[in-house]
Coordinates of C-alpha atoms in Angstrom, one line a residue:
M1 CA 3.9 -19.2 11.8
K2 CA 3.2 -16.5 14.5
L3 CA -0.2 -17.6 14.9
D4 CA -1.4 -14.1 14.7
I5 CA -5.2 -14.0 15.2
E6 CA -5.5 -10.5 13.7
Q7 CA -3.5 -11.5 10.4
Y8 CA -5.5 -14.3 10.1
R9 CA -8.6 -12.1 10.2
M10 CA -7.4 -9.8 7.9
V11 CA -6.6 -12.7 5.2
K12 CA -10.0 -14.1 5.5
E13 CA -12.0 -10.5 5.0
A14 CA -9.8 -9.8 2.3
L15 CA -10.2 -13.6 0.5
H16 CA -14.0 -13.1 0.9
E17 CA -14.0 -9.3 -0.6
R18 CA -11.7 -10.5 -3.3
A19 CA -14.7 -12.9 -4.1
N20 CA -17.2 -10.6 -4.1
L21 CA -15.5 -7.9 -6.2
L22 CA -15.0 -10.7 -8.8
E23 CA -18.5 -11.4 -8.7
I24 CA -19.9 -7.8 -8.7
A25 CA -17.3 -6.4 -11.4
P26 CA -17.0 -9.4 -13.5
H27 CA -15.6 -7.4 -16.5
L28 CA -13.4 -5.4 -14.5
S29 CA -11.4 -8.3 -12.4
A30 CA -10.6 -11.8 -13.5
P31 CA -8.4 -14.8 -11.6
L32 CA -4.9 -14.6 -12.4
P33 CA -2.4 -17.5 -12.0
I34 CA 0.9 -16.5 -10.7
M35 CA 4.0 -18.4 -10.5
L36 CA 6.5 -18.7 -7.7
P37 CA 9.4 -20.0 -9.3
I38 CA 11.5 -22.4 -6.9
Y39 CA 15.5 -22.4 -7.5
K40 CA 16.2 -24.4 -4.0
W41 CA 14.9 -27.7 -3.2
W42 CA 14.2 -26.8 0.4
Q43 CA 11.8 -24.0 -0.7
L44 CA 9.5 -26.4 -2.6
P45 CA 7.8 -27.9 0.5
Y46 CA 8.2 -24.6 2.4
Y47 CA 6.4 -22.4 0.2
W48 CA 3.9 -25.0 -1.0
V49 CA 2.8 -25.2 2.6
G50 CA 2.5 -21.7 2.8
I51 CA 0.2 -21.3 -0.2
K52 CA -1.9 -24.6 0.6
L53 CA -2.7 -22.7 3.9
Y54 CA -3.8 -19.7 1.8
D55 CA -6.3 -21.8 -0.4
L56 CA -7.4 -23.3 3.0
V57 CA -8.2 -20.0 4.8
A58 CA -10.0 -19.0 1.4
G59 CA -12.2 -21.8 1.9
S60 CA -15.1 -21.5 -0.5
N61 CA -13.7 -18.5 -1.8
C62 CA -10.6 -19.9 -3.3
L63 CA -10.4 -19.1 -7.0
K64 CA -8.6 -22.2 -8.1
S65 CA -6.5 -24.9 -6.2
S66 CA -2.7 -24.0 -6.3
Y67 CA -0.3 -26.7 -7.9
V68 CA 3.2 -27.4 -8.2
L69 CA 4.9 -27.5 -11.5
S70 CA 8.2 -29.4 -12.7
K71 CA 10.9 -27.5 -14.4
S72 CA 9.8 -28.8 -17.8
R73 CA 6.3 -27.3 -17.1
A74 CA 7.1 -24.2 -15.5
L75 CA 9.2 -23.1 -18.7
E76 CA 6.5 -24.2 -20.8
H77 CA 4.1 -22.2 -18.9
F78 CA 7.0 -19.3 -18.4
P79 CA 9.5 -19.6 -21.5
M80 CA 11.0 -16.3 -20.8
L81 CA 12.0 -17.7 -17.0
Q82 CA 15.7 -18.4 -15.8
K83 CA 16.4 -21.9 -16.2
D84 CA 19.7 -22.2 -14.5
K85 CA 19.1 -24.1 -11.1
L86 CA 15.3 -23.9 -11.6
V87 CA 13.9 -26.6 -9.9
G88 CA 10.3 -26.1 -10.4
A89 CA 7.7 -23.7 -9.7
I90 CA 4.1 -23.4 -7.4
V91 CA 1.3 -21.5 -9.2
Y92 CA -1.6 -20.1 -7.2
Y93 CA -4.5 -17.6 -7.8
D94 CA -5.3 -14.3 -7.1
G95 CA -7.3 -11.7 -8.5
Q96 CA -6.5 -8.6 -10.9
H97 CA -8.7 -5.7 -11.7
N98 CA -8.6 -2.4 -13.8
D99 CA -8.2 0.1 -10.9
A100 CA -9.0 3.4 -12.5
R101 CA -12.2 2.0 -14.1
M102 CA -13.2 0.1 -11.1
N103 CA -13.0 3.6 -9.1
L104 CA -15.2 5.0 -11.8
A105 CA -17.7 2.1 -11.8
I106 CA -18.0 2.4 -7.9
A107 CA -19.0 6.0 -8.3
L108 CA -21.5 5.9 -11.0
T109 CA -22.8 2.8 -9.2
A110 CA -23.2 5.0 -6.3
A111 CA -24.4 8.2 -8.5
R112 CA -27.0 5.4 -9.6
Y113 CA -28.4 4.6 -6.2
G114 CA -28.9 8.6 -5.4
A115 CA -25.4 9.7 -4.1
A116 CA -24.5 13.3 -5.1
T117 CA -21.0 12.8 -6.5
A118 CA -18.4 15.6 -7.7
N119 CA -14.6 15.2 -8.7
Y120 CA -12.2 18.3 -8.6
M121 CA -13.6 19.5 -5.3
E122 CA -11.3 20.6 -2.6
V123 CA -12.1 21.0 0.9
M124 CA -10.9 24.4 2.4
S125 CA -12.0 24.0 5.9
L126 CA -14.5 22.2 8.1
L127 CA -17.9 23.8 9.4
K128 CA -18.5 23.7 13.1
E129 CA -21.4 24.4 15.0
T130 CA -22.1 24.1 19.0
D131 CA -24.4 21.0 20.0
P132 CA -27.0 22.7 21.9
E133 CA -27.3 19.6 24.4
T134 CA -23.9 18.7 25.0
R135 CA -22.3 22.2 24.4
K136 CA -19.7 20.7 22.6
E137 CA -18.7 21.9 19.2
R138 CA -19.7 19.3 16.4
V139 CA -18.3 19.1 12.8
S140 CA -21.2 19.9 10.6
G141 CA -20.0 20.3 6.8
A142 CA -17.1 21.5 4.8
R143 CA -16.3 24.6 3.1
C144 CA -15.4 23.5 -0.7
K145 CA -13.8 24.5 -3.5
D146 CA -14.3 23.7 -7.1
V147 CA -11.0 23.6 -8.3
L148 CA -11.9 24.1 -12.0
T149 CA -13.4 27.3 -11.5
G150 CA -12.2 28.7 -7.9
E151 CA -15.9 28.9 -6.7
E152 CA -16.4 28.3 -3.3
F153 CA -19.3 27.2 -1.3
D154 CA -20.4 25.3 2.0
V155 CA -21.8 22.0 2.2
R156 CA -23.9 21.0 5.3
A157 CA -24.1 17.7 6.5
K158 CA -25.1 15.5 9.8
C159 CA -21.9 13.7 9.3
V160 CA -18.7 14.1 7.9
I161 CA -16.2 11.4 6.7
N162 CA -12.8 11.9 6.0
A163 CA -11.8 9.5 3.5
T164 CA -8.7 11.1 1.8
G165 CA -6.2 8.5 1.5
P166 CA -2.5 9.9 1.9
F167 CA -4.5 13.0 2.7
T168 CA -6.2 11.7 5.9
D169 CA -4.0 14.2 8.3
T170 CA -4.7 17.4 6.6
V171 CA -7.9 16.8 7.1
R172 CA -7.8 15.7 10.7
K173 CA -5.8 18.8 11.3
M174 CA -8.5 20.9 10.2
D175 CA -10.6 19.6 12.6
D176 CA -8.0 19.7 15.4
K177 CA -4.9 21.5 14.8
D178 CA -3.2 19.4 17.5
A179 CA -4.2 15.8 16.3
A180 CA -1.2 13.3 16.0
A181 CA -0.3 12.3 12.4
I182 CA -1.5 8.9 11.8
C183 CA -0.3 8.4 8.2
Q184 CA 2.8 7.1 7.1
P185 CA 2.7 7.6 3.4
S186 CA 4.9 5.3 1.3
A187 CA 5.8 5.3 -2.5
G188 CA 5.3 2.4 -4.5
V189 CA 6.7 2.5 -8.1
H190 CA 5.4 0.5 -11.3
I191 CA 6.8 0.3 -14.6
V192 CA 5.1 -1.3 -17.8
M193 CA 6.8 -3.2 -20.2
P194 CA 6.0 -4.7 -23.8
G195 CA 3.9 -7.6 -23.4
Y196 CA 6.6 -10.3 -24.8
Y197 CA 8.2 -9.9 -21.3
S198 CA 5.6 -12.1 -19.7
P199 CA 2.9 -15.0 -21.0
E200 CA -0.5 -13.7 -21.9
S201 CA -2.2 -15.4 -18.9
M202 CA 0.7 -16.2 -16.3
G203 CA 2.3 -13.9 -13.6
L204 CA 5.3 -14.1 -11.7
L205 CA 6.3 -13.6 -8.0
D206 CA 9.7 -13.0 -6.5
P207 CA 9.1 -13.4 -2.8
A208 CA 12.6 -12.4 -1.5
T209 CA 14.2 -9.5 -3.5
S210 CA 17.7 -8.4 -2.7
D211 CA 16.3 -5.8 0.0
G212 CA 13.8 -8.1 1.0
R213 CA 10.3 -6.6 -0.9
V214 CA 8.1 -8.4 -3.1
I215 CA 7.9 -7.8 -6.8
F216 CA 5.2 -8.8 -9.2
F217 CA 5.6 -9.3 -12.7
L218 CA 2.5 -9.4 -14.4
P219 CA 0.3 -9.6 -17.7
W220 CA -1.6 -6.5 -17.7
Q221 CA -3.8 -4.7 -20.6
K222 CA -1.8 -6.8 -22.9
M223 CA 1.5 -5.5 -21.8
T224 CA 3.6 -6.5 -18.8
I225 CA 3.4 -4.4 -15.4
A226 CA 6.1 -5.0 -13.0
G227 CA 6.6 -3.6 -9.0
T228 CA 6.4 -2.3 -6.5
T229 CA 8.7 -0.4 -4.1
D230 CA 8.2 0.6 -0.9
T231 CA 9.8 3.9 0.5
P232 CA 8.9 6.7 2.8
T233 CA 7.5 9.6 0.7
D234 CA 6.2 13.0 1.5
V235 CA 2.5 13.7 0.6
T236 CA 2.4 15.2 -2.9
H237 CA -0.5 15.5 -5.9
H238 CA 2.0 14.8 -8.2
P239 CA 4.2 12.1 -6.9
I240 CA 7.3 11.4 -9.4
P241 CA 8.9 7.8 -10.3
S242 CA 12.7 7.8 -9.5
E243 CA 15.4 6.5 -11.8
E244 CA 16.8 4.4 -8.9
D245 CA 13.3 2.9 -8.4
I246 CA 13.0 2.0 -11.9
N247 CA 16.2 0.4 -12.3
F248 CA 15.7 -1.4 -8.9
I249 CA 12.8 -3.2 -10.5
L250 CA 14.7 -4.0 -13.7
N251 CA 17.7 -5.2 -11.8
E252 CA 15.2 -7.5 -10.1
V253 CA 13.4 -8.9 -12.9
R254 CA 16.8 -9.6 -14.6
N255 CA 17.4 -12.0 -12.1
Y256 CA 14.4 -14.1 -12.9
L257 CA 14.3 -13.8 -16.7
S258 CA 16.5 -16.1 -18.9
C259 CA 19.9 -14.5 -20.3
D260 CA 18.3 -14.9 -23.5
V261 CA 16.0 -12.0 -23.0
E262 CA 17.7 -8.7 -22.6
V263 CA 15.8 -6.7 -20.3
R264 CA 16.4 -3.1 -21.5
R265 CA 15.7 0.3 -20.0
G266 CA 14.8 1.5 -23.3
D267 CA 11.4 -1.1 -23.0
V268 CA 10.3 0.8 -20.0
L269 CA 7.4 2.4 -21.8
A270 CA 5.7 4.2 -18.7
A271 CA 6.4 4.3 -14.9
W272 CA 4.7 6.0 -12.1
S273 CA 4.6 6.4 -8.2
G274 CA 1.5 5.9 -6.0
I275 CA 1.3 6.7 -2.4
R276 CA 0.2 4.3 0.1
P277 CA -1.6 5.7 2.9
L278 CA 0.0 3.3 5.7
V279 CA -1.7 4.3 9.2
T280 CA -1.1 4.0 12.7
D281 CA -3.9 3.1 15.0
P282 CA -4.4 6.3 17.2
K283 CA -6.1 4.1 19.8
S284 CA -3.4 1.5 20.1
A285 CA -0.9 1.3 22.8
D286 CA 1.9 1.0 20.5
T287 CA 1.0 4.3 18.4
Q288 CA 4.3 3.9 16.0
S289 CA 3.4 0.3 14.6
I290 CA 1.7 0.4 11.3
S291 CA -1.7 -1.1 11.2
R292 CA -1.9 -3.9 8.9
N293 CA -5.9 -3.5 8.7
H294 CA -7.8 0.0 8.1
V295 CA -8.6 1.9 10.8
V296 CA -11.8 3.9 11.6
D297 CA -11.2 6.8 14.3
I298 CA -14.0 9.2 15.7
S299 CA -12.8 12.7 17.0
E300 CA -14.3 14.4 19.6
S301 CA -16.1 16.8 17.3
G302 CA -17.7 13.8 15.4
L303 CA -15.4 13.6 12.3
I304 CA -15.1 10.2 11.0
T305 CA -11.9 9.2 9.3
I306 CA -11.4 5.9 7.5
A307 CA -7.7 5.3 6.8
G308 CA -5.2 2.5 5.7
G309 CA -6.5 -1.2 4.3
K310 CA -6.0 -1.6 0.6
W311 CA -8.2 -1.9 -2.6
T312 CA -9.2 -5.5 -2.2
T313 CA -11.1 -4.3 1.1
Y314 CA -12.7 -1.4 0.0
R315 CA -16.4 -2.4 0.4
S316 CA -15.7 -3.7 3.9
M317 CA -13.9 -0.7 4.5
A318 CA -17.2 1.4 3.6
E319 CA -19.2 -0.7 5.6
D320 CA -17.4 -0.3 8.6
T321 CA -17.3 3.4 8.2
I322 CA -21.0 3.7 7.7
N323 CA -21.7 1.6 10.7
A324 CA -19.8 3.8 12.9
A325 CA -21.6 6.9 11.3
V326 CA -24.9 5.8 11.9
K327 CA -23.9 4.9 15.7
T328 CA -22.1 7.7 16.2
H329 CA -24.7 10.4 14.7
N330 CA -27.8 8.4 15.4
L331 CA -28.7 8.0 11.5
K332 CA -31.4 5.9 9.9
A333 CA -30.0 3.2 7.8
G334 CA -30.8 -0.5 7.3
P335 CA -28.2 -3.1 7.2
S336 CA -25.5 -3.0 4.4
R337 CA -26.8 -4.6 0.9
T338 CA -23.7 -4.1 -1.0
V339 CA -22.2 -7.6 -0.7
G340 CA -23.6 -8.7 -4.1
L341 CA -24.5 -5.7 -5.6
F342 CA -23.4 -5.3 -9.4
L343 CA -21.0 -2.5 -10.1
Q344 CA -21.9 -0.3 -13.4
G345 CA -21.8 -2.5 -16.2
G346 CA -21.7 -5.9 -14.4
K347 CA -25.0 -6.8 -14.8
D348 CA -25.7 -7.8 -18.1
W349 CA -21.7 -8.6 -18.8
S350 CA -21.0 -12.2 -20.4
P351 CA -17.7 -13.3 -21.7
T352 CA -19.1 -13.5 -25.1
L353 CA -20.7 -10.0 -25.4
Y354 CA -17.9 -8.4 -27.3
I355 CA -19.4 -10.9 -30.3
R356 CA -22.4 -9.1 -30.3
L357 CA -20.7 -5.7 -30.7
V358 CA -18.4 -7.0 -33.8
Q359 CA -21.7 -8.3 -35.3
D360 CA -24.1 -5.5 -34.5
Y361 CA -21.9 -2.6 -34.9
G362 CA -19.1 -3.4 -37.4
L363 CA -16.2 -3.1 -34.8
E364 CA -12.6 -4.6 -35.0
S365 CA -12.9 -7.8 -32.5
E366 CA -9.9 -6.4 -30.6
V367 CA -11.6 -3.1 -30.2
A368 CA -14.9 -5.0 -29.3
Q369 CA -13.1 -6.7 -26.7
H370 CA -11.6 -3.8 -25.0
L371 CA -14.9 -2.1 -24.9
A372 CA -16.8 -5.0 -23.5
A373 CA -13.8 -5.4 -21.0
T374 CA -13.9 -1.7 -19.9
Y375 CA -17.5 -0.9 -20.0
G376 CA -19.0 -3.9 -19.3
D377 CA -23.1 -4.3 -20.8
K378 CA -22.7 -0.4 -21.0
A379 CA -20.2 -0.9 -24.2
F380 CA -23.4 -1.0 -26.4
E381 CA -23.6 3.0 -25.5
V382 CA -20.0 3.6 -26.7
A383 CA -20.6 1.4 -29.6
K384 CA -23.5 3.8 -30.7
M385 CA -21.3 6.7 -30.7
A386 CA -18.4 5.5 -32.5
S387 CA -17.6 7.2 -35.8
V388 CA -17.6 5.2 -39.4
T389 CA -14.5 4.9 -40.5
G390 CA -14.8 4.7 -44.2
K391 CA -13.1 1.7 -44.6
R392 CA -14.2 -1.7 -45.7
W393 CA -13.7 -3.2 -42.3
P394 CA -14.0 -2.1 -39.8
I395 CA -17.3 -0.1 -40.4
V396 CA -17.1 1.9 -37.1
G397 CA -14.5 2.5 -34.5
V398 CA -11.5 5.2 -35.4
R399 CA -8.7 4.4 -33.1
L400 CA -6.8 7.7 -31.2
V401 CA -3.5 5.3 -31.6
S402 CA -2.9 2.7 -34.0
E403 CA -1.6 0.1 -31.7
F404 CA -4.4 0.5 -29.1
P405 CA -7.7 -0.8 -29.3
Y406 CA -8.9 2.9 -27.7
I407 CA -11.5 4.9 -30.0
E408 CA -12.7 8.3 -30.4
A409 CA -16.2 7.8 -29.3
E410 CA -14.7 6.7 -25.5
V411 CA -13.7 10.5 -25.2
R412 CA -17.2 11.6 -26.0
Y413 CA -18.6 9.1 -23.5
G414 CA -15.9 9.7 -20.9
I415 CA -17.2 13.1 -20.8
K416 CA -20.5 11.9 -19.8
E417 CA -18.5 9.8 -16.9
Y418 CA -17.3 13.1 -15.3
A419 CA -14.1 13.5 -17.5
C420 CA -13.2 17.3 -17.4
T421 CA -9.5 17.3 -18.5
A422 CA -7.4 15.7 -21.2
V423 CA -5.4 13.9 -18.0
D424 CA -8.8 12.5 -16.9
M425 CA -9.3 11.2 -20.4
I426 CA -5.3 9.5 -20.7
S427 CA -4.9 8.1 -17.3
R428 CA -8.5 7.9 -15.7
R429 CA -11.0 7.1 -18.6
T430 CA -8.4 5.1 -20.9
R431 CA -5.3 3.9 -19.6
L432 CA -3.1 5.4 -22.5
A433 CA -0.8 7.0 -20.3
F434 CA 0.2 4.2 -18.1
L435 CA 0.5 1.8 -21.0
N436 CA 2.6 3.8 -23.5
V437 CA 3.7 7.6 -22.7
Q438 CA 4.7 8.3 -26.4
A439 CA 1.3 6.9 -27.5
A440 CA -0.5 9.2 -25.2
E441 CA 1.5 11.8 -26.4
E442 CA 0.4 11.4 -29.9
A443 CA -3.1 10.7 -28.8
L444 CA -3.4 14.3 -27.2
P445 CA -4.2 16.7 -29.8
R446 CA -6.9 14.7 -31.0
I447 CA -8.3 13.9 -27.5
V448 CA -8.2 17.5 -26.9
E449 CA -9.8 18.5 -30.0
L450 CA -12.8 16.3 -29.5
M451 CA -13.3 17.3 -26.0
A452 CA -12.9 20.9 -27.1
R453 CA -16.1 20.3 -29.5
E454 CA -18.0 18.9 -26.5
L455 CA -17.2 21.3 -23.6
S456 CA -16.8 24.2 -25.8
W457 CA -13.1 25.0 -25.1
G458 CA -11.6 28.0 -26.8
D459 CA -7.9 28.2 -28.2
S460 CA -6.3 29.0 -25.2
K461 CA -8.3 26.4 -23.0
K462 CA -7.1 23.8 -25.6
E463 CA -3.4 24.9 -25.4
E464 CA -3.7 24.9 -21.4
E465 CA -4.7 21.4 -21.5
L466 CA -2.1 20.1 -24.0
E467 CA 0.5 21.6 -21.9
T468 CA -1.0 20.3 -18.5
A469 CA -1.3 16.8 -19.7
R470 CA 2.1 16.8 -21.4
K471 CA 3.5 18.0 -18.2
F472 CA 1.9 15.2 -16.5
L473 CA 3.5 12.6 -18.9
Y474 CA 6.9 14.0 -18.6
Y475 CA 6.9 14.1 -14.9
E476 CA 4.6 11.9 -13.3
M477 CA 4.2 9.0 -16.0
G478 CA 7.9 8.6 -16.5
Y479 CA 8.6 10.5 -19.9
K480 CA 11.2 12.5 -18.1
S481 CA 13.5 9.9 -17.2
R482 CA 12.9 7.9 -20.2
S483 CA 13.7 11.0 -22.4
E484 CA 16.9 11.6 -20.1
Q485 CA 18.4 8.3 -21.4
L486 CA 19.6 10.0 -24.7
T487 CA 20.5 13.4 -24.2
D488 CA 23.5 15.8 -25.7
H489 CA 25.7 14.9 -22.8
S490 CA 25.1 10.9 -23.4
E491 CA 28.3 9.3 -23.7
I492 CA 29.6 7.3 -26.8
S493 CA 30.6 4.0 -25.6
L494 CA 31.2 1.7 -29.0
L495 CA 34.0 -0.6 -29.9
P496 CA 35.9 1.0 -32.9
S497 CA 34.7 -1.7 -35.2
D498 CA 30.9 -0.5 -34.4
I499 CA 32.1 3.2 -34.7
D500 CA 33.5 2.5 -38.4
R501 CA 30.1 0.4 -39.2
Y502 CA 27.8 2.9 -37.7
K503 CA 30.0 6.0 -39.6
K504 CA 29.6 3.8 -43.2
R505 CA 25.8 3.4 -42.2
F506 CA 25.5 7.5 -41.6
H507 CA 27.4 8.6 -44.9
K508 CA 25.0 6.3 -47.0
F509 CA 22.5 9.0 -45.9
D510 CA 25.2 12.2 -45.6
A511 CA 26.6 11.6 -49.5
D512 CA 27.7 15.3 -49.6
Q513 CA 30.0 14.7 -46.4
K514 CA 28.4 17.8 -44.6
G515 CA 28.5 15.8 -41.3
F516 CA 24.9 15.7 -40.7
I517 CA 21.6 14.8 -42.2
T518 CA 18.5 16.3 -42.8
I519 CA 15.0 15.4 -44.0
V520 CA 16.2 15.7 -47.5
D521 CA 18.9 13.5 -47.3
V522 CA 16.5 10.7 -45.7
Q523 CA 13.9 11.4 -48.4
R524 CA 16.6 11.1 -51.1
V525 CA 17.8 7.4 -49.8
L526 CA 13.9 6.5 -49.1
E527 CA 13.0 7.6 -52.7
S528 CA 16.2 5.5 -54.3
I529 CA 14.7 2.3 -52.5
S530 CA 10.9 3.3 -53.6
V531 CA 9.8 3.9 -50.2
Q532 CA 7.6 6.8 -49.2
M533 CA 7.0 8.6 -46.4
D534 CA 5.4 12.1 -45.5
E535 CA 7.4 15.1 -44.6
N536 CA 5.5 15.4 -40.9
T537 CA 6.3 12.2 -40.2
L538 CA 10.1 12.3 -41.1
H539 CA 10.2 15.8 -39.0
E540 CA 9.1 13.7 -36.1
I541 CA 11.6 10.6 -36.3
L542 CA 14.6 13.1 -36.9
N543 CA 13.8 15.4 -34.1
E544 CA 13.7 12.4 -31.4
V545 CA 17.5 12.2 -32.0
D546 CA 18.0 15.9 -32.9
L547 CA 19.3 16.5 -29.2
N548 CA 20.5 20.0 -30.3
K549 CA 17.4 20.9 -31.6
N550 CA 19.1 22.5 -34.7
G551 CA 17.2 21.0 -37.3
Q552 CA 19.4 18.3 -38.3
V553 CA 21.2 14.9 -36.9
E554 CA 24.9 15.1 -36.7
L555 CA 27.1 12.3 -36.8
N556 CA 28.0 12.7 -32.9
E557 CA 24.0 12.5 -31.9
F558 CA 23.7 9.4 -34.1
L559 CA 26.9 7.6 -32.6
Q560 CA 25.2 8.8 -29.3
L561 CA 21.8 7.3 -30.4
M562 CA 23.4 3.8 -31.3
S563 CA 25.5 3.5 -28.0
A564 CA 22.2 4.1 -26.4
V565 CA 20.3 1.5 -28.0
Q566 CA 23.5 -1.0 -27.7
K567 CA 23.4 -0.6 -24.2
G568 CA 19.5 -0.9 -24.0
R569 CA 18.7 2.5 -22.7
V570 CA 16.7 3.1 -26.0
S571 CA 14.8 1.0 -27.8
G572 CA 12.5 1.4 -30.7
S573 CA 14.3 4.2 -32.2
R574 CA 12.7 5.0 -35.6
L575 CA 15.5 6.6 -37.0
A576 CA 17.8 3.8 -36.0
I577 CA 15.5 1.0 -37.4
L578 CA 14.7 2.9 -40.6
M579 CA 18.6 3.8 -41.4
K580 CA 19.5 0.0 -40.8
T581 CA 16.7 -1.3 -43.2
A582 CA 17.4 1.2 -45.8
E583 CA 21.2 0.2 -45.7
E584 CA 20.1 -3.3 -46.1
N585 CA 18.0 -2.7 -48.9
L586 CA 20.5 -0.4 -50.6
D587 CA 23.5 -3.3 -50.1
R588 CA 21.0 -5.4 -51.9
R589 CA 20.8 -3.3 -54.9
V590 CA 24.8 -3.5 -55.5
P591 CA 25.1 -5.5 -59.1
I592 CA 26.2 -9.3 -58.5
P593 CA 29.5 -9.8 -60.9
V594 CA 29.4 -12.0 -63.6
D595 CA 32.4 -12.0 -65.1
R596 CA 33.5 -15.3 -64.5
S597 CA 30.4 -16.5 -65.9
C598 CA 31.6 -15.4 -69.3
G599 CA 28.7 -12.8 -69.0
G600 CA 26.1 -14.6 -67.7
L601 CA 22.4 -15.0 -68.9

């Protein structure tokens, strides 16, 4: 509307790069239809014109043409949608990808073409030397530290590029301690909820939330992802999602979903905060305004900084940076060849590749689809490493956790992909930590055991990895805020009738009227209804609700649990569901009176 030529060029570039990304990594990226629900008649032509202009700017790179849906068709595609006052919807197409795997695919592809890659490497300082011709100091390398071993060493280079995201200014100040800060970090929180909150192949966009931010609500890895927030933050290696941001996203989601769908805090399976490295252009007259595009800056000593930008335009950012490096440092290089260059796993991938994995190796269909969509044509290498299950079917592919298609072979293969820690494995090689923090924690002991065999870890190293990974899940992936929904300080806000009902349920287990239940009590009730459950599982179930950790669940703790379940702060409580099911089974076993039928049959 402002006829901003810079904005036009940025969108045009992003759409070109989006098309390229879908072409070079077809296994990791795909088009996704996104619905924009319309609740006021005047908005329909307004948003339709805007989205059609988006299609027009995309030109030949348009994924699929946007279209308008009537109210009934919109609800058919997105049945969870709030239907009151719904006028219709507009659907447009954008790209979606597996970001952690995409990042890894880029690094592996670079290594395949001769790049020396190293993770867990920290820059301690920049090396400088005096140029004999100009007598000026030039950056000539970096003092680096292997974070895992503590070893330090120098890396010499003709050109040093600072591509460190939110840590941009840290490196710039190593070059010039008086350099003005150009990075303005912003925190963006995302949450993951069960897949039933959204259709499998349709996303939702809220273009105008209560505070003016945009919220996406998308199917992702067979779950539902919602976000994001945008708040100023400090730069840290360990950003933590706040309860305030999580509840903001949940409240916005509630506004767009049917009242039949109860949006519960307990359904947040994982939550995390990422740091967006927004930048100001140091060469701009207005140094306070945020640049909407990426910025390439060259310091007096020759340090080249690339900052800003976004995922979609990573390739063009790299091309602009290398062009600047070639020009500034007189490097020998031909033209860029990265447009159309397949990333690791993309070249021989096809949508039906997973069928060969099922047929050739005896993998479950769900596991085969996951491997094909994660590793592309390299999925066969993972399948070859898969362990025999000992079952009739699947023949190979032992899962790390039952409800997700990740298998043990991926841990062994992940080490070949530079994985060094358990955190690498649960977050950057698989996506378990981002999909369900509890499932990730359950898988941790086995993951650490498998890594220990491959990397020759001792007992102390295994304990260290377990502890570090659990802290990561607890603080950075939302486990802390999830666990705080039920504590020994949680209030009990139940109706008197509910309290009586739950007390009766509790006393079916606490037959001795002790005021608490133990594993023995639960086992007794389960045996009476012919249900078998091993002691370790029962211990885990009771431990989830044993708030004061005294080895038993007291009546007050049970009422706190049921109050939290009613309010939606807790969901999927195994003890609550087990006790309800057991009670129903016990009630069904009550003899039916036959006195009025003269004894019956």
